[in-house]
Amino acid sequence: MSAIAKTWTLEVSDRERLIKAAFEAREFAYCKYSNFRVGAALLAADGSIIKGANIENASYGGTICAERTAIVKAVSEGTRAFVALAVTTDVPSAISPCGICRQVLREFCALTMPVLLVPSNYDKLVAEGKADGGVLETSIDELLPHSFGPEHLELPRKP
Amino acid sequence: MSAIAKTWTLEVSDRERLIKAAFEAREFAYCKYSNFRVGAALLAADGSIIKGANIENASYGGTICAERTAIVKAVSEGTRAFVALAVTTDVPSAISPCGICRQVLREFCALTMPVLLVPSNYDKLVAEGKADGGVLETSIDELLPHSFGPEHLELPRKP
Amino acid sequence: MSAIAKTWTLEVSDRERLIKAAFEAREFAYCKYSNFRVGAALLAADGSIIKGANIENASYGGTICAERTAIVKAVSEGTRAFVALAVTTDVPSAISPCGICRQVLREFCALTMPVLLVPSNYDKLVAEGKADGGVLETSIDELLPHSFGPEHLELPRKP
Amino acid sequence: MSAIAKTWTLEVSDRERLIKAAFEAREFAYCKYSNFRVGAALLAADGSIIKGANIENASYGGTICAERTAIVKAVSEGTRAFVALAVTTDVPSAISPCGICRQVLREFCALTMPVLLVPSNYDKLVAEGKADGGVLETSIDELLPHSFGPEHLELPRKP
Ligand SMILES: [Zn+2]
Ligand SMILES: [Zn+2]
Ligand SMILES: [Zn+2]
Ligand SMILES: [Zn+2]
């Protein structure tokens, strides 16, 4: 990440309701194996917000993270254009999406799409005067450089 | 499956709206790699219906099927009690969930929960007088016998 | 499963070395999240045995079970014909493959292929005179009835 | 990626045999759905090379990529320390691992571990005098910045 300070990408009102939605989403985590709750909220191009939580599975491999839950919820309702993602957990620092989620987000989101990693103590940090609430703002491209995507399956093949 | 005829498990009105929802769900499939659309609809204990479609990914492994999309949508909204599932595709015969989805359904659904496999020509078959519309009714237990589930992770271990 | 007693499918010598291999495979489990070791051994048509263990991941969803590890090892070395699978864990009872593994096995194995679920106390049970060592012998078809497979993607589609 | 030229990380002999192994590994791809062959080769700390190919599945979601096949092969044989990875496909340009594989590699590999993305026409490029054969050398850290890993599951939680 650049050391140069970023200006916020979203309007303050959108940013605030997206972060709030990520915390609400976290309430419905089903995480009996990890006890690690995650909430995600996607801001769609039409202004709507889609919430996801992590849904774990006894097989472990069948687990679906909060970010992917949010994406498939949206797409299965016909929404495929997104402008931002916020993710939060129970940990008071910025926690990043796993590689699986980065790959699934990549299928639908612009590489420049902002991804907000929100610490669990966001409200406290804001109340203490830390304006950004400790949020780490990154992007799909920063999270998945040299990404593999749909266009690569279309490339001419010369074995 | 038993050769003995099954009586339908659901009330006719629930059965009909669940099957209709599976067809509606199919509309939002994102299946540019397989061109195989799938729609799923879950009937929750509270009477609500949650719809899912298959959402594929360039990595293939990142693909999430219609049935799992429906489950994570429901659970991430706080719904964890289900009474039936219907699944349909573009194929005019009963197509069954993959093993991954069976495993994820197993986490939340009773083993006796009916699963309706609905052929794409269901409406035509009904119109032609085939009362069940060609639906194959099975259950979680029939689809995943000797299933592995949360309780197995709790068993005492004696290596 | 039928209540009728099954005769063993494998020759005793193959059965014994396959079960032994599953226990050896279990030694290399990487299961720091579940602490649930699993070992799997595949008997290939050429008589070779391929061993797999569960390899977990911090993302949970990235976890690959013992059975799938064994299959991809074999296939990536050019072996695609199998005659039996044995699976064991740290639990003194027969534990079954998850649905994900059943699906991946289905791609390469005959539906009639025997799958031996081996309790962790197999040796003790044999020593105590229980000839089958508590092994539950099942098959791909019994584990994944009405299975979804490659041929379904080839079916004519009539949306 | 930095614009500054990188020196090669591996010794020439290791680099050459690792790249050769990735091409050999590709031969065993099972990719009937994508027709996109991938070969991967891991150089272990003990000097051994472990090869993987992509093993697809009718469910799509059950697909395991070449990189993950290589990792689980190695770990299930007791090898957990790696010094480099090479990946090649049928495309004459550098193709990157998917996010799922990046996450699974992350569990076992140092962030600084070199990852060599090898174009399918590597040999031709070398023969034409392009010394690096068109290989793009990157690393786990460059492919999965701000990565999520085992240590994050250990962090104190303050919901
Ligand atoms: Zn994730
Ligand atoms: Zn499925
Ligand atoms: Zn499994
Ligand atoms: Zn991959």
XYZ file of C-alpha atoms and ligand atoms in Angstrom, chain B residues 65 67-68 98 101, ligand 2:
6
model
C -24.345 -23.638 -6.557
C -28.717 -24.645 -3.308
C -25.831 -23.200 -1.313
C -24.002 -31.998 -6.010
C -24.581 -28.744 -1.544
Zn -23.970 -28.017 -5.627
